[in-house]
XYZ file of C-alpha atoms in Angstrom:
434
model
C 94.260 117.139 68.489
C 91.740 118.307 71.177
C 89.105 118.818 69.049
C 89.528 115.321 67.525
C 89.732 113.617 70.532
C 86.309 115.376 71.848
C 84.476 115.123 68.418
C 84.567 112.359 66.207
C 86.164 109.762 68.043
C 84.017 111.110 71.072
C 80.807 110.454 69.309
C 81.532 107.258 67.244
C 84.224 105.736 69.903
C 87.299 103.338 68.473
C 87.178 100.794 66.094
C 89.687 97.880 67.035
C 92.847 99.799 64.190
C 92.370 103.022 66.156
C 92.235 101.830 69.429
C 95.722 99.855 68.719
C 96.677 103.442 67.082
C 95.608 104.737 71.074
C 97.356 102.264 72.814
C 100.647 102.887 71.246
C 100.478 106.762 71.289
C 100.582 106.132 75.081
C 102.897 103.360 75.438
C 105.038 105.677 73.265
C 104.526 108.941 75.936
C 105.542 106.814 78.518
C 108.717 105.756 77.120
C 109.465 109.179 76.457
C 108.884 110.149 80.168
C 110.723 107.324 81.724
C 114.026 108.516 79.320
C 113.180 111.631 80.494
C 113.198 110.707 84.006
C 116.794 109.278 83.643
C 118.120 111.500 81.702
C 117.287 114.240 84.688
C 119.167 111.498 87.164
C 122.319 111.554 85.056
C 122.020 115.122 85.153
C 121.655 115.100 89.189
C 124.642 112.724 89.559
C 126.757 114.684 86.696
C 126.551 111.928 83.908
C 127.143 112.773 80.978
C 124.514 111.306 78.699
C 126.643 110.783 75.155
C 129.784 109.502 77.188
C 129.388 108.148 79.927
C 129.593 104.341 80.294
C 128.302 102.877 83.169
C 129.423 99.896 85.699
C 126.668 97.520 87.062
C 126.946 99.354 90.443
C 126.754 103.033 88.822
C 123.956 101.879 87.032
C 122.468 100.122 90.139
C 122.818 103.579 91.456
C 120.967 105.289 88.802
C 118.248 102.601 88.702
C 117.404 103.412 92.649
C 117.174 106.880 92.021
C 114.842 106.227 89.372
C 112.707 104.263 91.429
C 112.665 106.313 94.285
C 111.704 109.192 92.356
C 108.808 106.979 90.386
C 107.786 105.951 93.946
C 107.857 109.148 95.769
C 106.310 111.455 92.698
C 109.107 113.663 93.313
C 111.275 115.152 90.716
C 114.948 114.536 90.814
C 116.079 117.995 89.451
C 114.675 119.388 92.624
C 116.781 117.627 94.963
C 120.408 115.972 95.781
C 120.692 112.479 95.427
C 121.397 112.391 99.639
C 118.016 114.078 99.998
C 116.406 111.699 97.173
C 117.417 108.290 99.024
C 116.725 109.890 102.590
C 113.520 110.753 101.598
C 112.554 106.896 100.257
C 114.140 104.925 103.179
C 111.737 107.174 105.298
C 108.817 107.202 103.767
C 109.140 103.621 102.340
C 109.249 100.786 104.720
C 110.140 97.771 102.373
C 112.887 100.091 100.153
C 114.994 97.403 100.642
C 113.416 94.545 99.369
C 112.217 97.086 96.551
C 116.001 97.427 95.970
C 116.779 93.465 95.608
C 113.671 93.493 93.264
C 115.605 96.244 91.193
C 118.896 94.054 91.179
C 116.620 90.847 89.712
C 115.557 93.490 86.941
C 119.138 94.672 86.189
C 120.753 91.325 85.813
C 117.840 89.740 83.598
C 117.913 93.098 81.434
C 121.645 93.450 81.221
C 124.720 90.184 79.606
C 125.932 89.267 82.795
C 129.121 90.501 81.990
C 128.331 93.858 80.620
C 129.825 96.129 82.207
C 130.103 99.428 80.262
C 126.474 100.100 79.987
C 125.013 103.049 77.525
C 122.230 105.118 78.427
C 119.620 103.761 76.096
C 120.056 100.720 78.301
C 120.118 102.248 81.529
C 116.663 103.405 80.447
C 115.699 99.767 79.493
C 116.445 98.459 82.468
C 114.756 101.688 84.122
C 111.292 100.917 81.925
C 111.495 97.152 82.410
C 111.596 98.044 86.318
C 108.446 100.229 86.137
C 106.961 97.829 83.998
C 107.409 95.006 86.779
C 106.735 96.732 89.417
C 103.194 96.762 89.778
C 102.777 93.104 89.904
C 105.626 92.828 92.538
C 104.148 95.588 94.737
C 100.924 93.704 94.757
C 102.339 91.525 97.746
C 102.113 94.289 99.720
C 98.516 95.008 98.912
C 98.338 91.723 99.750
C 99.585 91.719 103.191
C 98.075 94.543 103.803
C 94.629 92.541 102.777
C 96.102 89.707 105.290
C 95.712 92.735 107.904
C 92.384 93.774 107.672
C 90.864 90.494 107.347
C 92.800 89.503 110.921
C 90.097 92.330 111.956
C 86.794 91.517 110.391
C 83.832 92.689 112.664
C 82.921 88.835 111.793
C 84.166 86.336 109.804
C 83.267 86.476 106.026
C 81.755 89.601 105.873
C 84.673 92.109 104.715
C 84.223 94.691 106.431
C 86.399 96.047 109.835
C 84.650 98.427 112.362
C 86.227 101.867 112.004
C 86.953 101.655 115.655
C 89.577 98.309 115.086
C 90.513 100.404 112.312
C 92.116 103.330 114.052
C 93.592 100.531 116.696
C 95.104 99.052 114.278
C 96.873 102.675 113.497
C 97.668 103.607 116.697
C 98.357 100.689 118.689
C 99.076 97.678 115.995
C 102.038 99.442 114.127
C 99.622 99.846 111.058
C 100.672 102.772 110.310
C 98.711 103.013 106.627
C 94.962 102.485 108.330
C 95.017 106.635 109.563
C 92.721 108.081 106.825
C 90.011 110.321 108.030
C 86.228 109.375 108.258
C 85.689 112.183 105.292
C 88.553 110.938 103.136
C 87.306 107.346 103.666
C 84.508 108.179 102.664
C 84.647 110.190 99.848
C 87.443 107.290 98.785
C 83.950 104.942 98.720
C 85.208 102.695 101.412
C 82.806 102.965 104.335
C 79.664 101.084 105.051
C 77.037 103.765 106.657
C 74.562 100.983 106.832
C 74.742 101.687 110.610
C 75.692 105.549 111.174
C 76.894 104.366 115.031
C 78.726 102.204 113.825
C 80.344 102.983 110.486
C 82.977 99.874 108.815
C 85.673 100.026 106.451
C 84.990 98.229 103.168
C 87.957 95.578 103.216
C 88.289 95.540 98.888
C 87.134 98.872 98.552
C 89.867 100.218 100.174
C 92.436 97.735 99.107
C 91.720 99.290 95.748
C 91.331 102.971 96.725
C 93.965 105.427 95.375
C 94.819 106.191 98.584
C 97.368 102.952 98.334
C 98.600 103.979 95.150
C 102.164 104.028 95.382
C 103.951 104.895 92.529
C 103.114 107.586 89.625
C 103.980 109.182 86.294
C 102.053 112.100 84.534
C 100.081 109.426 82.821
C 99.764 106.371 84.776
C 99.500 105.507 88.787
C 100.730 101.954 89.946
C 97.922 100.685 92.603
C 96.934 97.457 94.029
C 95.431 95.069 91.549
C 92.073 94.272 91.525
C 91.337 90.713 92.640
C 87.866 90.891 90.779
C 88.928 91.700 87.649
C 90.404 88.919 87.266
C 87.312 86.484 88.233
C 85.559 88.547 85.820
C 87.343 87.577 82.901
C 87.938 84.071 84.028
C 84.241 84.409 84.192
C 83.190 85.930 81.258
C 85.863 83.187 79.006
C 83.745 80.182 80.638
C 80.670 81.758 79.329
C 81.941 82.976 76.469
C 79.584 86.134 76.508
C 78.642 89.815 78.451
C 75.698 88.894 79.234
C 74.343 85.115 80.447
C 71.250 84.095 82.136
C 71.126 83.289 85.794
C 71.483 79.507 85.253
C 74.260 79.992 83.075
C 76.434 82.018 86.069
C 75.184 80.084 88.619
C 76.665 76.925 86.013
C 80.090 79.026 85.422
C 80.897 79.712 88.950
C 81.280 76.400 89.589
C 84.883 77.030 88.041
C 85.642 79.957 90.131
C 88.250 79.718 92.707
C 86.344 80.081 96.304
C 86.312 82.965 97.806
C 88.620 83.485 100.902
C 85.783 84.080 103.253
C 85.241 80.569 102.394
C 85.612 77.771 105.194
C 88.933 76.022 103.975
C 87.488 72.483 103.345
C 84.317 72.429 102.430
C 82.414 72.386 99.039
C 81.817 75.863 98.434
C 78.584 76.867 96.272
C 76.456 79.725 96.389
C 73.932 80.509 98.892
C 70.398 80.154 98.495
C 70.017 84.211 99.391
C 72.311 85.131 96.257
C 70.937 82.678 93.652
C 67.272 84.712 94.512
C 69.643 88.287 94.269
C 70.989 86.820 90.951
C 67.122 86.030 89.721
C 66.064 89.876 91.011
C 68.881 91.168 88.481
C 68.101 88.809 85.543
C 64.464 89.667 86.210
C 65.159 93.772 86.053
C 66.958 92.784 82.753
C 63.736 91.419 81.264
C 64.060 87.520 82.851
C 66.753 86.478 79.820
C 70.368 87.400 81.134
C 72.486 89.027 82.979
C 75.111 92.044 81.610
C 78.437 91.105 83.492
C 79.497 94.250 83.115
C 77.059 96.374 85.456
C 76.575 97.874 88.669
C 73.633 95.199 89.453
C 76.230 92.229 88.833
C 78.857 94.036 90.395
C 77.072 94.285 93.781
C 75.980 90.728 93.507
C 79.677 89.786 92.949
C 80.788 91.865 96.175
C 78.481 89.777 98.571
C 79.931 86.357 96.804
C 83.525 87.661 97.202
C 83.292 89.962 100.311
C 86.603 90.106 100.708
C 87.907 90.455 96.679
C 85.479 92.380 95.126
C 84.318 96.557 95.919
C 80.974 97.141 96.384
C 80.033 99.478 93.337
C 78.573 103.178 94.849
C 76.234 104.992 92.500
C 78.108 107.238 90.037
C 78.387 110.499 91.800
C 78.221 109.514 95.175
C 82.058 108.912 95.572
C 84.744 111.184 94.789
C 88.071 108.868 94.660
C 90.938 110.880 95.008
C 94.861 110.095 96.072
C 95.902 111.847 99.254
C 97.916 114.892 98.185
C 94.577 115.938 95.618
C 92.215 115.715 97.967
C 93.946 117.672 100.494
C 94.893 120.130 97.666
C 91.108 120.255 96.569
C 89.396 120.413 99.789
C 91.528 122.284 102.162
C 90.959 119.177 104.571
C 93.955 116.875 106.245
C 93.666 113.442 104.670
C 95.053 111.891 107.700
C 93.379 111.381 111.137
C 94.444 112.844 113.972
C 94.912 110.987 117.476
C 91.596 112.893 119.171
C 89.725 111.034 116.330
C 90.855 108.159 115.823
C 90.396 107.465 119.642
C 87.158 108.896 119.525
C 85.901 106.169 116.994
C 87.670 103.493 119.288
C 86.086 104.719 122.192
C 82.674 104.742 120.781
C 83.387 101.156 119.104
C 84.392 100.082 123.003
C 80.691 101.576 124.683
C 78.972 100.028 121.871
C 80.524 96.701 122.616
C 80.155 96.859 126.329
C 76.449 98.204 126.030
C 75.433 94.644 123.552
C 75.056 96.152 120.797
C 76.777 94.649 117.820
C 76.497 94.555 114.424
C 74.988 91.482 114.089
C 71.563 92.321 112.336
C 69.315 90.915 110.037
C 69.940 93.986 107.818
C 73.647 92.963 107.093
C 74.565 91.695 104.143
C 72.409 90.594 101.111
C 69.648 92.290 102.992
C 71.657 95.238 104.171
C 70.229 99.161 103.099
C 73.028 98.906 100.942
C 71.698 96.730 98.716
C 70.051 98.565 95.847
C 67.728 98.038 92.731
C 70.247 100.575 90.780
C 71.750 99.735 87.518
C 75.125 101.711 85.877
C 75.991 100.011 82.138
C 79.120 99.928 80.896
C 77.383 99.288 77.434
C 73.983 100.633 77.776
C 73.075 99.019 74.120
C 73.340 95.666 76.460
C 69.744 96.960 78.370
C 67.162 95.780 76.732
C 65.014 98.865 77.615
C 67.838 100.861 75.818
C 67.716 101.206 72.297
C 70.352 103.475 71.221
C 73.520 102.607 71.278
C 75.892 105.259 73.702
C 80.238 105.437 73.906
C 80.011 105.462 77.357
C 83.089 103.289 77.974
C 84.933 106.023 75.682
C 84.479 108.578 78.180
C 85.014 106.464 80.794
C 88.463 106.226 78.968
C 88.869 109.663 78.498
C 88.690 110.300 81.832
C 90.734 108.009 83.245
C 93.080 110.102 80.802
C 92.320 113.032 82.195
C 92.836 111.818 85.912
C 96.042 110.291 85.142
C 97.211 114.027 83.523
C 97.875 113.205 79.642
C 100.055 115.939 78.292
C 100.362 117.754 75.160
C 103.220 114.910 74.203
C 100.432 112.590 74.244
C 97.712 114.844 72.609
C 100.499 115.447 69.458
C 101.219 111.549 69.274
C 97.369 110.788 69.152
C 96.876 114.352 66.042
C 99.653 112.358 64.549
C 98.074 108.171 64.640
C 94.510 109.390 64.155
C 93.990 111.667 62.258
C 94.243 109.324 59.366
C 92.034 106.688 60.526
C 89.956 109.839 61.298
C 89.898 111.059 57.870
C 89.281 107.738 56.221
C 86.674 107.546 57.644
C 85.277 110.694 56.783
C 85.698 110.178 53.118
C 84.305 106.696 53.719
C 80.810 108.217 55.102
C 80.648 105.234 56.820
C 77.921 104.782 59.600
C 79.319 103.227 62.409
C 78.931 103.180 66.110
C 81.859 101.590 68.174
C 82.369 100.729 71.870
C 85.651 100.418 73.685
C-alpha cells in the first residue's frame, strides 16, 4: 500500500473516482477508531459490550468519558474513570458547557424515549459528538480572538505587542497567551519587523496548533479558519482560480467587511492595496491573479488583518502542537514568569522612552512584505510549463502529521488499487491535481 501511495498516485495525483475512493478510506479509519475508543470506555467502566443496555444517564456517562479522552489525547485504558474526569475539569475550563453540548447531541441522536441503548449507538452518538464538535468549539477561538483584538498595539492592524501579550498571561487571567518567544515563533506567529519590539500575529496564532484542542491518530480539531471561508465565497463570485485585478477588486465588493473595519462606514479597499494587487497581477504576467498563492495570500492578510495569517515562506516555520515540539526540541513550550516579565518590562521602557510602533514601515510597506510566490498549482504560473502534484503532497503530509496508521494504509491497498490498475492497463496519460 506504501509503495502505491508514494508511486503512481504520487506522480499522477487523484482523479475525482479515486479521490472519493481516499476520502472514504479515511472517513472509514475514523469510524473504526472512535468504536474503538468506546469500546476501551466500556471496558474501563466494566460494560459489557454484547449485553449491556444502557440508560440515557449511563450512556451520558460513557459519552463524557469519550469526550474527555478525545479532548485530552489521553487513552482511557490507562486510567480510572475518577482520574479521567479529574483530569478534564482541570485542564478544561468550559467542561461544563462542553457537557450540555454533549446532552444536545445525545437527545437529537437518540428517540426520546429510548432508554435501553446498544453499543452501536452509543458509538453514534459518540461520532456524531466528535463530528460537531469542531464547529461548537470554534466560539472559543472566537472569544479568544475577542481577547487579543481588546489588545491591538493599534486599531486595525492585528497584531498585539508581545509585551501586552505576556500581561495578558500573567495579570489578565489569560491563561492560554504563555507560549515562549521560540515556540511562537517557530508556530509562525510573530512579526520581527521590529526585533525591539517583536508582536504576536492576531490570525496566525488563532490558527496555530498550539490551540488545537482535541485529537485522534488521524485528525486534530483546531480553530477554523476565518479566511477560508472568504476564499471560497470569493472564488464562487468569480467563478475561477485565477482573475485579473479588476475582477477582485469587482468581487470584493460582496465580501463581508473586515472587523478592523469602522462599524458604519462604506468599506472599500484602500488605494495602497489596489497598487499591491496590480504588483501581483503584474509578477503574473499583467492578466490575473492565482487565488490560491502565497502573493494573494499576503495581500488578503493586510485586507483582513485580523481574519486572515500572513503566509511565511515554506521552510521558514516549523508549526508544531505543544507536546511535539517540546518532545522534538528538548525546549519548554511555555514561558516562564522571568520572561514573560522581561518582554513586559522592555514593552514598558520602550513606551516611556517614545518610541512606538508607529512607522511608515508597518503594514503594506512593512519588511514583511515580500515579492515571493508559493503555488498551490504551479501549472497556474504562466512562467511554469509543466504541470507538478504539489497539492498531493501537500495532502500526504498533512497525512503524515496527523499519524495515518496501517488501518488506513490497508483500507487505501484495498479502494485503489483497482482504480490503480485500470489505469495501468488503460496506458492512459494523465496528470491530475487535488
Amino acid at each position: 500500500a506504501r509503495r502505491l501511495l508514494e508511486g503512481p498516485l504520487a506522480a499522477e495525483g487523484f482523479d475525482l473516482r479515486e479521490l472519493a475512493l481516499f476520502a472514504a478510506a479515511i472517513e472509514n479509519a475514523i469510524h473504526g477508531e472512535t468504536a474503538s475508543v468506546v469500546r476501551d470506555i466500556y471496558q474501563m467502566l466494566g460494560k459489557s459490550i454484547e449485553d449491556a443496555l444502557l440508560s440515557f444517564n449511563e450512556t451520558a456517562s460513557v459519552i463524557d468519558a469519550y469526550m474527555a479522552s478525545y479532548i485530552l489525547g489521553a487513552n482511557p485504558v490507562d486510567m480510572t474513570q475518577d482520574e479521567l474526569m479529574n483530569a478534564i475539569e482541570e485542564l478544561h475550563p468550559t467542561w461544563k458547557e462542553t457537557q450540555h453540548f454533549l446532552r444536545e447531541v445525545q437527545r437529537e441522536v437518540l428517540d426520546q424515549h429510548e432508554d435501553s441503548i446498544s453499543f452501536d449507538r452509543v458509538a453514534t452518538v459518540a461520532e456524531e459528538a466528535a463530528a460537531r464538535f469542531g464547529q461548537w468549539q470554534s466560539r472559543e477561538c472566537m472569544a479568544m480572538k475577542a481577547q487579543l483584538v481588546q489588545m491591538e498595539d493599534k486599531p486595525g492592524s492585528g497584531r498585539v505587542r508581545l509585551g501586552d501579550f505576556y500581561h495578558g498571561a500573567l495579570h489578565g487571567g489569560k491563561w492560554q497567551f504563555s507560549e515562549t518567544t521560540e515556540y511562537l515563533r517557530q508556530l509562525g506567529t510573530l512579526d520581527e519587523t521590529d526585533a525591539s519590539a517583536l508582536r504576536v500575529i492576531i490570525p496566525n496564532y488563532i490558527n496555530s496548533p498550539s490551540n488545537c484542542l482535541a485529537s485522534s491518530s488521524f485528525y486534530a480539531v483546531c480553530c477554523i479558519d476565518e479566511c477560508g471561508e472568504l476564499l471560497q465565497r470569493l472564488e464562487r463570485s468569480i467563478g475561477s482560480s485565477h482573475a485579473s485585478h479588476l475582477e477582485i477588486i469587482a468581487a470584493f465588493k460582496s465580501l463581508p467587511p473586515p472587523s478592523s473595519a469602522i462599524p458604519g462606514d462604506d468599506w472599500k479597499l484602500s488605494d495602497g492595496l489596489v497598487r499591491r494587487l496590480e504588483e501581483v497581477a503584474t509578477f503574473h504576467g499583467g492578466a490575473f491573479v492565482p487565488l490560491y498563492g502565497r502573493l494573494f495570500a499576503q495581500w488578503l492578510h493586510h485586507a483582513y488583518p485580523r481574519e486572515c495569517p500572513f503566509p511565511h515562506l515554506s521552510g521558514t516555520t516549523q508549526p508544531r502542537r505543544p507536546d511535539d515540539y517540546e518532545q522534538q526540541t528538548e525546549q519548554e513550550s511555555t514561558a516562564s514568569e522571568e520572561e514573560m516579565m522581561r518582554h513586559m518590562e522592555e514593552a514598558r521602557a520602550r513606551r516611556s522612552g517614545g518610541s512606538d510602533d508607529n512607522s511608515p514601515e508597518d503594514g503594506l510597506c512593512s519588511s514583511m512584505w515580500t515579492m515571493q510566490e508559493e503555488l498551490v498549482l504551479p501549472q497556474a504560473h504562466p512562467r511554469t510549463k509543466r504541470m507538478k502534484a504539489s497539492t498531493l503532497r501537500s495532502a500526504f503530509r498533512i497525512v503524515a502529521i496527523v499519524g495515518a496508521v496501517g488501518s488506513l494504509l490497508l483500507a487505501l491497498q484495498t479502494v485503489l488499487r483497482p482504480a490503480w490498475l485500470a489505469q495501468k492497463e488503460g496506458n492512459e496519460a494523465r496528470c491530475h491535481s487535488v
